[in-house]
Short mmCIF file of C-alpha atoms and ligand atoms in Angstrom, two decimals:
data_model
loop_
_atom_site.label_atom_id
_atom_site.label_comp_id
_atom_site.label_asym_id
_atom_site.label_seq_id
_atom_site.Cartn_x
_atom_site.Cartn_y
_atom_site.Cartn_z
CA UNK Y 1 0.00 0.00 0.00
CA UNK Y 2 1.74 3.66 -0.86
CA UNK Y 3 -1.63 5.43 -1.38
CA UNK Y 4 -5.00 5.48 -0.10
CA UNK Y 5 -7.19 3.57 -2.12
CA UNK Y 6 -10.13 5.15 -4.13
CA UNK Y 7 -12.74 4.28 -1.29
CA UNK Y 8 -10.86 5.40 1.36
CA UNK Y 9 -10.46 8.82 -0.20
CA UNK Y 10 -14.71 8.46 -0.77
CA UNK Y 11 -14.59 8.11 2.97
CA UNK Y 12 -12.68 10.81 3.52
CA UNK Y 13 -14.56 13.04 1.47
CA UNK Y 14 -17.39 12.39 3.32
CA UNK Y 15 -15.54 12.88 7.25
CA UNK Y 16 -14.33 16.08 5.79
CA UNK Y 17 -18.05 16.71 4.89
CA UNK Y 18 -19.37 16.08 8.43
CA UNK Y 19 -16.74 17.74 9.81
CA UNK Y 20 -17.47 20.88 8.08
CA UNK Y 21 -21.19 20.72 8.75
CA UNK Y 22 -20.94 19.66 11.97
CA UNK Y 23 -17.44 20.12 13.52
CA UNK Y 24 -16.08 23.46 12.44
CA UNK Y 25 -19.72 25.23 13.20
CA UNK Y 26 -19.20 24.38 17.07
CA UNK Y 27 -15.51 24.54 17.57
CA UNK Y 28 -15.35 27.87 19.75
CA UNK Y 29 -17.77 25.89 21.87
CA UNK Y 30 -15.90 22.56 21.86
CA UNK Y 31 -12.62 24.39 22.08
CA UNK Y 32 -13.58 26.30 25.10
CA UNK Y 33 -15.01 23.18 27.09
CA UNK Y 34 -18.78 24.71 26.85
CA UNK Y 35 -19.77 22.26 24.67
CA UNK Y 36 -19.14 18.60 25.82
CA UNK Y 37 -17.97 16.71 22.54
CA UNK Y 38 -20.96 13.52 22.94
CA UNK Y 39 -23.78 14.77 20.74
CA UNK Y 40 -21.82 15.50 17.94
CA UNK Y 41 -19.87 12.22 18.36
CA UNK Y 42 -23.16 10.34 18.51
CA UNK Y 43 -24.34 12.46 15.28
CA UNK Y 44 -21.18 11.19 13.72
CA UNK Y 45 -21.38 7.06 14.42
CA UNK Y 46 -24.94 7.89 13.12
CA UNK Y 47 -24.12 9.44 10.00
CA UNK Y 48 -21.66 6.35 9.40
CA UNK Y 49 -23.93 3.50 10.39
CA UNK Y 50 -20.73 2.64 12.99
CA UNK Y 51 -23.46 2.61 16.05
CA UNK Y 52 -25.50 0.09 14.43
CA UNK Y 53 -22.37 -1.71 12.73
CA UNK Y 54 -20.77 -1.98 16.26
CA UNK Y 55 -24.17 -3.00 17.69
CA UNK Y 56 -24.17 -5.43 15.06
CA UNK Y 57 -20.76 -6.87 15.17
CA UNK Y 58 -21.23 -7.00 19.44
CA UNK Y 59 -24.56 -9.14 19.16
CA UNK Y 60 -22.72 -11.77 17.22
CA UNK Y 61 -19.56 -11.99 19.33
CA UNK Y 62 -21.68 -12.55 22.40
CA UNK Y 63 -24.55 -14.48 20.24
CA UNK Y 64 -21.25 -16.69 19.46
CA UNK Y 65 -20.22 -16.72 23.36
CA UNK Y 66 -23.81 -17.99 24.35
CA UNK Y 67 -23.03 -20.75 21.85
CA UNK Y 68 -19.49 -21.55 23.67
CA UNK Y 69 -17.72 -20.54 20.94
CA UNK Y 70 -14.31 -18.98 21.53
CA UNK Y 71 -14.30 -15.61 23.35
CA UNK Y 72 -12.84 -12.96 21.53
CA UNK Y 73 -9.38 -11.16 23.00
CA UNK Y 74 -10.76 -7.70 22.55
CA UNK Y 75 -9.01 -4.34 21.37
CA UNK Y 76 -5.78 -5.58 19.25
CA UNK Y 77 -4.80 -5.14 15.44
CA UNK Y 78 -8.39 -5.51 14.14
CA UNK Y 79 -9.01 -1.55 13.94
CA UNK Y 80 -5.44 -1.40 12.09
CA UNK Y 81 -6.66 -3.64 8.82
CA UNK Y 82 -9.89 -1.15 9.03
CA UNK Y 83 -8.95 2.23 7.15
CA UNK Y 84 -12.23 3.89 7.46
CA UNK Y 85 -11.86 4.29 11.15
CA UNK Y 86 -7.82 5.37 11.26
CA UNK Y 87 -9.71 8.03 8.20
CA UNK Y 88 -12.08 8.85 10.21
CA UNK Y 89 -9.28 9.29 13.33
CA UNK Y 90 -7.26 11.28 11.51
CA UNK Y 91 -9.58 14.09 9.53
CA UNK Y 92 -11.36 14.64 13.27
CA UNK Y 93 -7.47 15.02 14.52
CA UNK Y 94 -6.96 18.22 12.03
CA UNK Y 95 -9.52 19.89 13.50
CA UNK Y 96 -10.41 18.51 16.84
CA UNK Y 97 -8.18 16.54 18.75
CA UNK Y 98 -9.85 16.21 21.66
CA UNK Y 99 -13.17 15.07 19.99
CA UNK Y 100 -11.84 11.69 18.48
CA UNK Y 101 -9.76 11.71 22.12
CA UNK Y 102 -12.71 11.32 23.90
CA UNK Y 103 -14.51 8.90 21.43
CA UNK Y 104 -11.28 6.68 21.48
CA UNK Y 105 -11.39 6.06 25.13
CA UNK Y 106 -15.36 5.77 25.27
CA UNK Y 107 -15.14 3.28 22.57
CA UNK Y 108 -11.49 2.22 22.34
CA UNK Y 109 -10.27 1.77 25.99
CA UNK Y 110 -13.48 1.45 28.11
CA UNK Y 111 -15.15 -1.05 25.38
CA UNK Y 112 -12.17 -3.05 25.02
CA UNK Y 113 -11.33 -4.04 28.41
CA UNK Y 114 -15.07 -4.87 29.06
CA UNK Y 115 -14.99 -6.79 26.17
CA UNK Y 116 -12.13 -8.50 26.73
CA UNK Y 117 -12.32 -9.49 30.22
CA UNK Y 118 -15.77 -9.79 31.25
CA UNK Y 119 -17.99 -12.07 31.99
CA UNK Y 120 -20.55 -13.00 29.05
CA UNK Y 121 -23.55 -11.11 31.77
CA UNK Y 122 -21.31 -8.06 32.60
CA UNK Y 123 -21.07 -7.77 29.08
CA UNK Y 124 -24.89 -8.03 27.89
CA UNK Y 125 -24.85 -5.40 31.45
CA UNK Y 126 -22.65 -2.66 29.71
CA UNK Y 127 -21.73 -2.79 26.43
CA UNK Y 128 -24.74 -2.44 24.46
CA UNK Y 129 -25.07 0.81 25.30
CA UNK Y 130 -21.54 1.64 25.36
CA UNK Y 131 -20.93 0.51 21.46
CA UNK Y 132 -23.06 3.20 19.97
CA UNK Y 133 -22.26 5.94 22.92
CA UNK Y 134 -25.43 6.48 24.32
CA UNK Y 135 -23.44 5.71 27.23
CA UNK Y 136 -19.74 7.43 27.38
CA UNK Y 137 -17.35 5.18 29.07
CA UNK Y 138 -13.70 6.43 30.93
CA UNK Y 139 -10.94 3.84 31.85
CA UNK Y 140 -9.05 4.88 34.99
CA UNK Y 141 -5.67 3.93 35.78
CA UNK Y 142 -3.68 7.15 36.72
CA UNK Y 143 -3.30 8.57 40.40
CA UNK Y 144 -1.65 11.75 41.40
CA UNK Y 145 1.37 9.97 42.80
CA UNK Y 146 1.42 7.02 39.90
CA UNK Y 147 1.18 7.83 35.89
CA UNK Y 148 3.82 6.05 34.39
CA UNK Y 149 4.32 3.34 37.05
CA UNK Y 150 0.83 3.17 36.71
CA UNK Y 151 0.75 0.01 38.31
CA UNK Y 152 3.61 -0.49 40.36
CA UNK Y 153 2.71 2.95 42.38
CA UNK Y 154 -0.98 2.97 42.47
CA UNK Y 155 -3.22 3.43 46.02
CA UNK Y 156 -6.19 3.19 45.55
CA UNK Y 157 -7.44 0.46 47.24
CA UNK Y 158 -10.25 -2.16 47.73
CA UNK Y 159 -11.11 -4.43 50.40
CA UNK Y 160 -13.47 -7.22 50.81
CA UNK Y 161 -15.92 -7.23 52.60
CA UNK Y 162 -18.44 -9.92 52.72
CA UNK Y 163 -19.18 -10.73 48.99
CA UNK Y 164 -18.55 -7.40 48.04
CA UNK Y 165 -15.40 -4.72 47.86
CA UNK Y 166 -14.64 -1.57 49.37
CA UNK Y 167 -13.12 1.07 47.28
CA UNK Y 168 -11.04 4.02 48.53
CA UNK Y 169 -8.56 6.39 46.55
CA UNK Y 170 -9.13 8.91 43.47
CA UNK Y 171 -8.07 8.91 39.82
CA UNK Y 172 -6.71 12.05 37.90
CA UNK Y 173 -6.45 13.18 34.32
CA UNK Y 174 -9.17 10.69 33.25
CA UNK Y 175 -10.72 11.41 29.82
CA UNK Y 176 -14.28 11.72 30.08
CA UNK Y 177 -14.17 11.71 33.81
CA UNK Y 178 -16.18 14.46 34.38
CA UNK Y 179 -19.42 12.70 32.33
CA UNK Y 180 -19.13 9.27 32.06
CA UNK Y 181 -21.70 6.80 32.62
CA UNK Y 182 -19.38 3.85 32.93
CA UNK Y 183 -16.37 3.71 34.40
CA UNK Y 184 -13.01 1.08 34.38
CA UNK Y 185 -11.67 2.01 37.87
CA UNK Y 186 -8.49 -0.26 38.57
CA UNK Y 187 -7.52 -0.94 42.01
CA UNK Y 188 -4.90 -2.62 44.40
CA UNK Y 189 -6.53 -5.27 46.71
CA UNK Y 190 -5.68 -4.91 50.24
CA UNK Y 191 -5.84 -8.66 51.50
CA UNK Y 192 -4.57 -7.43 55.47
CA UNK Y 193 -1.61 -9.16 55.45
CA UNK Y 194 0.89 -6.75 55.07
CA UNK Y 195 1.50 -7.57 51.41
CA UNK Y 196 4.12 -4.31 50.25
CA UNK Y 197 1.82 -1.99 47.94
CA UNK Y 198 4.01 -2.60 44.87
CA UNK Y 199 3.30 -6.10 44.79
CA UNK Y 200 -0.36 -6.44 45.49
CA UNK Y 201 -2.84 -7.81 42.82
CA UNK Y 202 -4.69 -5.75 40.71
CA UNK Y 203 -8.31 -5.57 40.16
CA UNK Y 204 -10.43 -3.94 37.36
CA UNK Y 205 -14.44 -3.18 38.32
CA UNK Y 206 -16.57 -0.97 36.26
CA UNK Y 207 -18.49 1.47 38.52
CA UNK Y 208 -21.29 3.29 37.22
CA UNK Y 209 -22.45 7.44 37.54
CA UNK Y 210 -24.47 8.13 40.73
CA UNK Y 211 -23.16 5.39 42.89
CA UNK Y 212 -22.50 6.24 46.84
CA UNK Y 213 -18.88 7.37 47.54
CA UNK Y 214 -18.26 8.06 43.65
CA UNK Y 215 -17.60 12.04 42.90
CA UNK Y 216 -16.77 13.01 39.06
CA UNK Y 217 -14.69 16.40 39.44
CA UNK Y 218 -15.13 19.38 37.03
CA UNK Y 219 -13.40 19.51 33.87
CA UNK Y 220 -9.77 20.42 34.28
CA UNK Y 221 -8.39 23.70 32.32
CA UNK Y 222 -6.07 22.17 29.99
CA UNK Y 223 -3.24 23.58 27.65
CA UNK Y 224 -5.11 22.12 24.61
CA UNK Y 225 -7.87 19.30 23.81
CA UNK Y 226 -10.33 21.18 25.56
CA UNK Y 227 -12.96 19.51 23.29
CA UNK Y 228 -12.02 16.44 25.71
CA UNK Y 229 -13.25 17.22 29.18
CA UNK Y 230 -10.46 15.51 31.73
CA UNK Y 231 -10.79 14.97 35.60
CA UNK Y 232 -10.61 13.53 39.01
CA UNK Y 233 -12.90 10.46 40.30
CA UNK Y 234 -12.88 9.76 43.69
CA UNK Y 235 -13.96 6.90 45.97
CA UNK Y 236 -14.92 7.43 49.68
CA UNK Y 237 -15.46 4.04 50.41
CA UNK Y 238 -17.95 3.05 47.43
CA UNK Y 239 -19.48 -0.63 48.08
CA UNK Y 240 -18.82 -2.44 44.77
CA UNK Y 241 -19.85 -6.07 44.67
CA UNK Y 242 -18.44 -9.04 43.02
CA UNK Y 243 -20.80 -8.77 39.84
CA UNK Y 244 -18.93 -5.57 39.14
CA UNK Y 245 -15.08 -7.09 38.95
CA UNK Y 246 -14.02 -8.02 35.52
CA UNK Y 247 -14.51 -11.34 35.24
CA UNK Y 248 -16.17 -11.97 38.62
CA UNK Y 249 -12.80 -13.63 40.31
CA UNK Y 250 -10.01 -12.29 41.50
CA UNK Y 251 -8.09 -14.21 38.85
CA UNK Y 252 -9.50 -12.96 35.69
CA UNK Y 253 -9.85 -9.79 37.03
CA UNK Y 254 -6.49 -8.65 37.79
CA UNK Y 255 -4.96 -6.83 35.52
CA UNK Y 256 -2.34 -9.32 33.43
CA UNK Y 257 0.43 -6.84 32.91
CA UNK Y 258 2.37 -7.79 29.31
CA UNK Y 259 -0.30 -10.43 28.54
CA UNK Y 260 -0.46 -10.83 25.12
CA UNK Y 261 -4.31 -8.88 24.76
CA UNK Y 262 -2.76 -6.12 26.87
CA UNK Y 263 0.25 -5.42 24.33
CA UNK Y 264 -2.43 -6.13 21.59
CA UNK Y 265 -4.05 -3.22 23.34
CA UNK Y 266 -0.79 -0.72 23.72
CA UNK Y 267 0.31 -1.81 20.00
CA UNK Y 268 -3.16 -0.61 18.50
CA UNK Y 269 -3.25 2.87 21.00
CA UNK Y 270 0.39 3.73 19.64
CA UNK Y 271 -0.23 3.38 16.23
CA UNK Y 272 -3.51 5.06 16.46
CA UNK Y 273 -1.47 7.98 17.63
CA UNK Y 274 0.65 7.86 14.36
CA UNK Y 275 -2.73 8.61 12.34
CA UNK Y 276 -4.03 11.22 14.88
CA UNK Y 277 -0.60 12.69 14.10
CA UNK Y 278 -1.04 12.59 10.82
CA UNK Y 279 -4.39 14.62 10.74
CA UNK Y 280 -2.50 17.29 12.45
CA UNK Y 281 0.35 17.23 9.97
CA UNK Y 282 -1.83 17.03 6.95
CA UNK Y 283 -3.93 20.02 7.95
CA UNK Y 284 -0.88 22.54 9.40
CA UNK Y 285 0.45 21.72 6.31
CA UNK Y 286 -2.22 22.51 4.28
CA UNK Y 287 -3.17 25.85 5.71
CA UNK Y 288 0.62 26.88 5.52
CA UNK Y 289 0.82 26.08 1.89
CA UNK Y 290 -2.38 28.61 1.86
CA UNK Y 291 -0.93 31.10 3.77
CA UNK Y 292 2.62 30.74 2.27
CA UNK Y 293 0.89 31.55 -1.29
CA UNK Y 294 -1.29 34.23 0.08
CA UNK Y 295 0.67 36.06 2.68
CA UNK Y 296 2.63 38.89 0.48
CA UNK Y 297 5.61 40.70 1.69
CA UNK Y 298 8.11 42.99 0.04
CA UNK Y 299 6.04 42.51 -3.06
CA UNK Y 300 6.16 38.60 -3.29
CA UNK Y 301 4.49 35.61 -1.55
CA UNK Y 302 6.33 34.48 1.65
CA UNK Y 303 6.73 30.87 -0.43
CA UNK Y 304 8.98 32.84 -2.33
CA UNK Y 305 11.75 32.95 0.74
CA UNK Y 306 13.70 29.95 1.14
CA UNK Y 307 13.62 29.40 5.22
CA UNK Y 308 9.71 29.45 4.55
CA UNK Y 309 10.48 26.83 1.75
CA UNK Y 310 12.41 25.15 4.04
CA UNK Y 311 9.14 24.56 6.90
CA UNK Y 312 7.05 23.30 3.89
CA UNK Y 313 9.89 20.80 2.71
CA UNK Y 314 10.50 19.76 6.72
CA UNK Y 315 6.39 19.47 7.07
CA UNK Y 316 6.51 17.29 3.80
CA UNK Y 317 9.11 15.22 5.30
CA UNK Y 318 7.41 14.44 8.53
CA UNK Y 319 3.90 13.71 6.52
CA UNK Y 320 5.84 11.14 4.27
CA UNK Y 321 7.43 9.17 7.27
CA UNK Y 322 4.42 9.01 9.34
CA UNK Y 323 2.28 8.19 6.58
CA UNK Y 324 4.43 5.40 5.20
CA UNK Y 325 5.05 4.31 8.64
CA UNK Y 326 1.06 3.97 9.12
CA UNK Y 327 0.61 2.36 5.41
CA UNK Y 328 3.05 -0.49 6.12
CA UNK Y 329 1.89 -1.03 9.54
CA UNK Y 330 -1.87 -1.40 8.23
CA UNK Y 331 -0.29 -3.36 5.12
CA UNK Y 332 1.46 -6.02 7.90
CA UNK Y 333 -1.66 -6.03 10.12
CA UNK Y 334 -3.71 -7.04 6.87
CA UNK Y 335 -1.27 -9.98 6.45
CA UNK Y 336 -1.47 -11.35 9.82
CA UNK Y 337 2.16 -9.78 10.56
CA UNK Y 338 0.82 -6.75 12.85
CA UNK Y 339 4.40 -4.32 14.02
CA UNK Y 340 5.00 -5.39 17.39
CA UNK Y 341 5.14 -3.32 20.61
CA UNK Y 342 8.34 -2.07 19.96
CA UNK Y 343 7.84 -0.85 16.17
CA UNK Y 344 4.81 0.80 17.74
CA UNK Y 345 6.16 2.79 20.06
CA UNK Y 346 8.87 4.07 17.76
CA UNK Y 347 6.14 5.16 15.76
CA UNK Y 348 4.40 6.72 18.48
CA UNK Y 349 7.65 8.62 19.79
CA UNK Y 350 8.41 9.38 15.96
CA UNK Y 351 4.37 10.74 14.76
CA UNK Y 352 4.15 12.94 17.94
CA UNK Y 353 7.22 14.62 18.10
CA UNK Y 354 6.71 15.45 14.30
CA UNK Y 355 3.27 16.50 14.85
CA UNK Y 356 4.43 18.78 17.30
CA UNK Y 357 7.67 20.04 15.45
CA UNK Y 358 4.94 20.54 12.21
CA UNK Y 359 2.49 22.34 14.55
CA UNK Y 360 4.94 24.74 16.19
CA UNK Y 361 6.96 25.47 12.53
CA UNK Y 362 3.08 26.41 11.59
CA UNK Y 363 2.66 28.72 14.25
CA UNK Y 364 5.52 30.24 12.75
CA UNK Y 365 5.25 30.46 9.20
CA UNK Y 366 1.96 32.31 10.46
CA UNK Y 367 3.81 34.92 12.28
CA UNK Y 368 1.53 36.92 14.30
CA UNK Y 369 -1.24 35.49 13.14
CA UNK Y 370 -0.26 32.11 13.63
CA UNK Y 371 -0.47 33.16 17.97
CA UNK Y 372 -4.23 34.44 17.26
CA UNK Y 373 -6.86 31.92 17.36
CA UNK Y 374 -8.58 32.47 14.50
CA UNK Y 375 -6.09 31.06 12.16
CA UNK Y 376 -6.61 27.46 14.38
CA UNK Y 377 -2.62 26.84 13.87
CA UNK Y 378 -2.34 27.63 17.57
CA UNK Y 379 -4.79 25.23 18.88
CA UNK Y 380 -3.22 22.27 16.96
CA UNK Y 381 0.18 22.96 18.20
CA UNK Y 382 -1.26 22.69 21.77
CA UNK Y 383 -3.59 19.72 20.81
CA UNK Y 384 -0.34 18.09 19.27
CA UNK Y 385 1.84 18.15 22.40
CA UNK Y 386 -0.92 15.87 24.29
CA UNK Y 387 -0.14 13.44 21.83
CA UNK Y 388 3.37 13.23 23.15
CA UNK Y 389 2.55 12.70 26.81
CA UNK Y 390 -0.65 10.23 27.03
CA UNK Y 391 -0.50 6.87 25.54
CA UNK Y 392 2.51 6.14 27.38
CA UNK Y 393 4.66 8.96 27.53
CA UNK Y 394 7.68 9.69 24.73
CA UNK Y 395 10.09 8.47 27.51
CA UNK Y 396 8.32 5.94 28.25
CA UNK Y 397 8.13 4.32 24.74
CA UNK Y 398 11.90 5.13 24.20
CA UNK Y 399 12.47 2.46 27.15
CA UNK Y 400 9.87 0.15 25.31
CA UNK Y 401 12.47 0.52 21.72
CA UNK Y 402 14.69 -0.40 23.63
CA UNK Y 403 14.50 -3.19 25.23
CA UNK Y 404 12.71 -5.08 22.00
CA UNK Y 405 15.87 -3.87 20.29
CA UNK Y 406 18.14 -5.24 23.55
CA UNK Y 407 15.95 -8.48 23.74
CA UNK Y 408 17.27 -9.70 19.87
C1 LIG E 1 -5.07 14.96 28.08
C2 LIG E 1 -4.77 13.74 28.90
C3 LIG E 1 -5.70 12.71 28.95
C4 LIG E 1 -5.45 11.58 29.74
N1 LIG E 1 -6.41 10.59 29.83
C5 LIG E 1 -6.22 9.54 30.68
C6 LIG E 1 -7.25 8.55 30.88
O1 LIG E 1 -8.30 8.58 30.24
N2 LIG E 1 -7.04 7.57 31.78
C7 LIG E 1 -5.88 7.47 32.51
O2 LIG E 1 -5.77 6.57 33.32
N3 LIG E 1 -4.88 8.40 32.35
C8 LIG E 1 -5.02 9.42 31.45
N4 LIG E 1 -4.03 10.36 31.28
C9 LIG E 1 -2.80 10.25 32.07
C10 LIG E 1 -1.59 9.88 31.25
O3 LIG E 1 -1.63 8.53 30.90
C11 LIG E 1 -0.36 10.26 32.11
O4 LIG E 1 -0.30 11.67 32.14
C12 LIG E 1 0.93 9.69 31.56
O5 LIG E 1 0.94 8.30 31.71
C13 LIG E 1 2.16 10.28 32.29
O6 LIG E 1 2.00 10.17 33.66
P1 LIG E 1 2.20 11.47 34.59
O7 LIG E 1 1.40 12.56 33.99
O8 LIG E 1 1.92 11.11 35.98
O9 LIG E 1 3.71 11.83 34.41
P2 LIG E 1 4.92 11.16 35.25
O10 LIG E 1 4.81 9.68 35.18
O11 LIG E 1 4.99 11.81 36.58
O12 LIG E 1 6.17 11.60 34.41
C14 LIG E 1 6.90 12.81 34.60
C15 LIG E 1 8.06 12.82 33.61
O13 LIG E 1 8.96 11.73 33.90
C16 LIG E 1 9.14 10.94 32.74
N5 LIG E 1 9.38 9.55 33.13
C17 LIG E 1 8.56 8.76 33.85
N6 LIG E 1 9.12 7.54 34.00
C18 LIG E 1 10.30 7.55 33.34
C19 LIG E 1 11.35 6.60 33.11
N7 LIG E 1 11.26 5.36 33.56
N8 LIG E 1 12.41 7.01 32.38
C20 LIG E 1 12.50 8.26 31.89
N9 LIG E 1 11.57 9.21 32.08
C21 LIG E 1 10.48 8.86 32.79
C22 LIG E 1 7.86 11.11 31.95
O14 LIG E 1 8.00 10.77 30.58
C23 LIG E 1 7.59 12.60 32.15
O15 LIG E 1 8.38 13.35 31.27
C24 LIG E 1 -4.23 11.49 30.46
C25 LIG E 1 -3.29 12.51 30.38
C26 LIG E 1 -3.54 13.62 29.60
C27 LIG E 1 -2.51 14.71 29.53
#
């Protein structure tokens, strides 16, 4: 694959229409956190048939699971061999980050780990409703004191009690935290017997809005992505019984940390940063092109000056790598090769930082204008950075290149 095929670029056509009908008219509200992004992400599965495809495809699996067929591994490399959705990720990038943010860990995240470690009941329980987003779903594994040793750090706590659990601690920077319906809470299991914190087992129990002891915070104020509202849950000791742990034993719900669906999991988040990259690159790069052939100084268009020359060329550079990098990973997926976790997070270090490098060369070719809002550079340069921290941060994945490269 070197090009997007014919329907793919129908598909695109057709995001790009949405998005101007839909998208652009609401951004100052999305963009300044007045307008929570779930209507217009609703409108969108909708207008694509992907809440009644997802319905669909759901009913089957768990039709199939009824049956005792086998149950599927959830998340993975099966949204990498589909381009309309990595399309449909990346046109909603160029002009809304946060938007396909929020969507991604409704759908992406939430769904997945429901789907891939519940019980066939707690799945008929939740994930109708959470396939098509009339329910919005948040998965919550940071803490204030744990973010990238997510696991290894983490306090919050549960406790049994009887038949059911206990659950004390709070979560921060949680995508759709302030709104969700459902939430993935993960917690450490306090067994009283003096087990160190680092090495207790780790549970996974989906809590829903309303419950006693459960608070949703307000929105954080955020550099960029404010079309994604992010926040604090907290759990003064919410009673959670057993039919709400993933997988209903202590077993199957703890969290298997490098089992093979969770790297399936990382692998498909990493590279669908690569496309959300793109979207940004593609779109900077298209309004500078604009503005380099509009903007006139000194009686000639600023593409006329070789240093702006040069921030086109670099922008082209950056849009070739990622996208080749995202055409051969979708090419390997299709033929049952799909990159591993290390090729994915050295495209997830690599996408970012150019997205952000494109984004803030933008900002520049703009000149003044390119600080103002109104010429939307801006807000993709701060949309862009996010992409370097979540996901697993850049220093994070360098450690994961790494050690695949060490471990040949
Ligand atoms: C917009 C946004 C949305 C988010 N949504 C969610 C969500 O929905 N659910 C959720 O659970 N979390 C979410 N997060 C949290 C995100 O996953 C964390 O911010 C991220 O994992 C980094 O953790 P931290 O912020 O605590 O930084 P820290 O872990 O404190 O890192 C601080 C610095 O140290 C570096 N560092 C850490 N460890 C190492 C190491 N071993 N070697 C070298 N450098 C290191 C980091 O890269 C970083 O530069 C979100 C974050 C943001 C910004």
């Amino acid at each position: 694959m070197f090009e997007w095929s014919e329907e793919d670029v129908m598909v695109r056509d057709a995001v790009r229409g949405f998005i101007d009908k839909e998208v652009r008219p609401n951004l100052e509200g999305l963009e300044s956190g007045s307008l929570p992004p779930y209507d217009i992400l609703r409108k969108m599965l909708a207008t694509f048939g992907m809440d009644s495809m997802n319905a669909e495809s759901l009913e089957k699996e768990l039709a199939a699971e009824e049956a005792g067929e086998p149950r599927s591994s959830g998340g993975g490399s099966n949204s990498l061999a589909n381009s309309m959705f990595l399309i449909l990720n990346m046109e909603m990038a160029g002009v809304s980050l946060g938007l396909i943010a929020s969507m991604g860990v409704s759908l992406g995240l939430t769904v997945s780990t429901i789907r891939s470690r519940g019980t066939l009941a707690q799945k008929r329980r939740w994930l109708p409703e959470l396939v098509t987003m009339e329910k919005v779903g948040a998965w919550a594994i940071t803490e204030p004191d744990s973010g990238s040793d997510a696991l290894g750090g983490m306090k919050t706590t549960v406790r049994r009690d009887g038949d059911d659990y206990i659950l004390n601690g709070n979560k921060t920077f949680i995508t759709n935290g302030p709104y969700a319906d459902t939430m993935v809470v993960f917690a450490k299991l306090d067994e009283g017997d003096g087990t160190p914190m680092r090495d207790r087992k780790v549970l996974t129990f989906v809590l829903d809005k309303g419950m006693e002891g459960l608070t949703q915070g307000k929105p954080f104020k955020k550099m960029g992505m404010m079309s994604s509202p992010t926040g604090e849950l907290f759990f003064d000791n919410v009673r959670v019984g057993r039919d709400r742990l993933l997988g209903e034993t202590e077993e199957t719900g703890s969290d298997k940390r490098g089992g093979d669906s969770a790297k399936a999991g990382f692998t498909a988040e990493r590279i669908g940063i690569a496309a959300l990259s793109l979207g940004i690159i593609n779109e900077c790069q298209r309004l500078s092109i604009d503005y380099a052939k509009t903007r006139t100084l000194w009686g000639q268009e600023i593409g006329k000056f070789q240093l702006i020359q040069l921030k086109l060329a670099e922008m082209e550079i950056a849009r070739l790598n990622v996208q080749n990098m995202l055409f051969v990973a979708m090419e390997a997926a299709k033929a049952g090769k799909p990159p591993t976790l290390a090729q994915a997070s050295a495209m997830k270090l690599y996408s970012s930082r150019a997205a952000t490098e494109v984004a803030m060369e933008a900002v520049q070719l703009f000149g003044g204008n390119g600080y103002m809002a109104e010429y939307r550079v801006e807000q993709l340069a701060r949309d862009a950075k996010s992409l370097m921290i979540y996901a697993g941060s850049n220093e994070i994945q360098v450690t994961h290149v790494a050690k695949g490269l060490l471990a040949q």
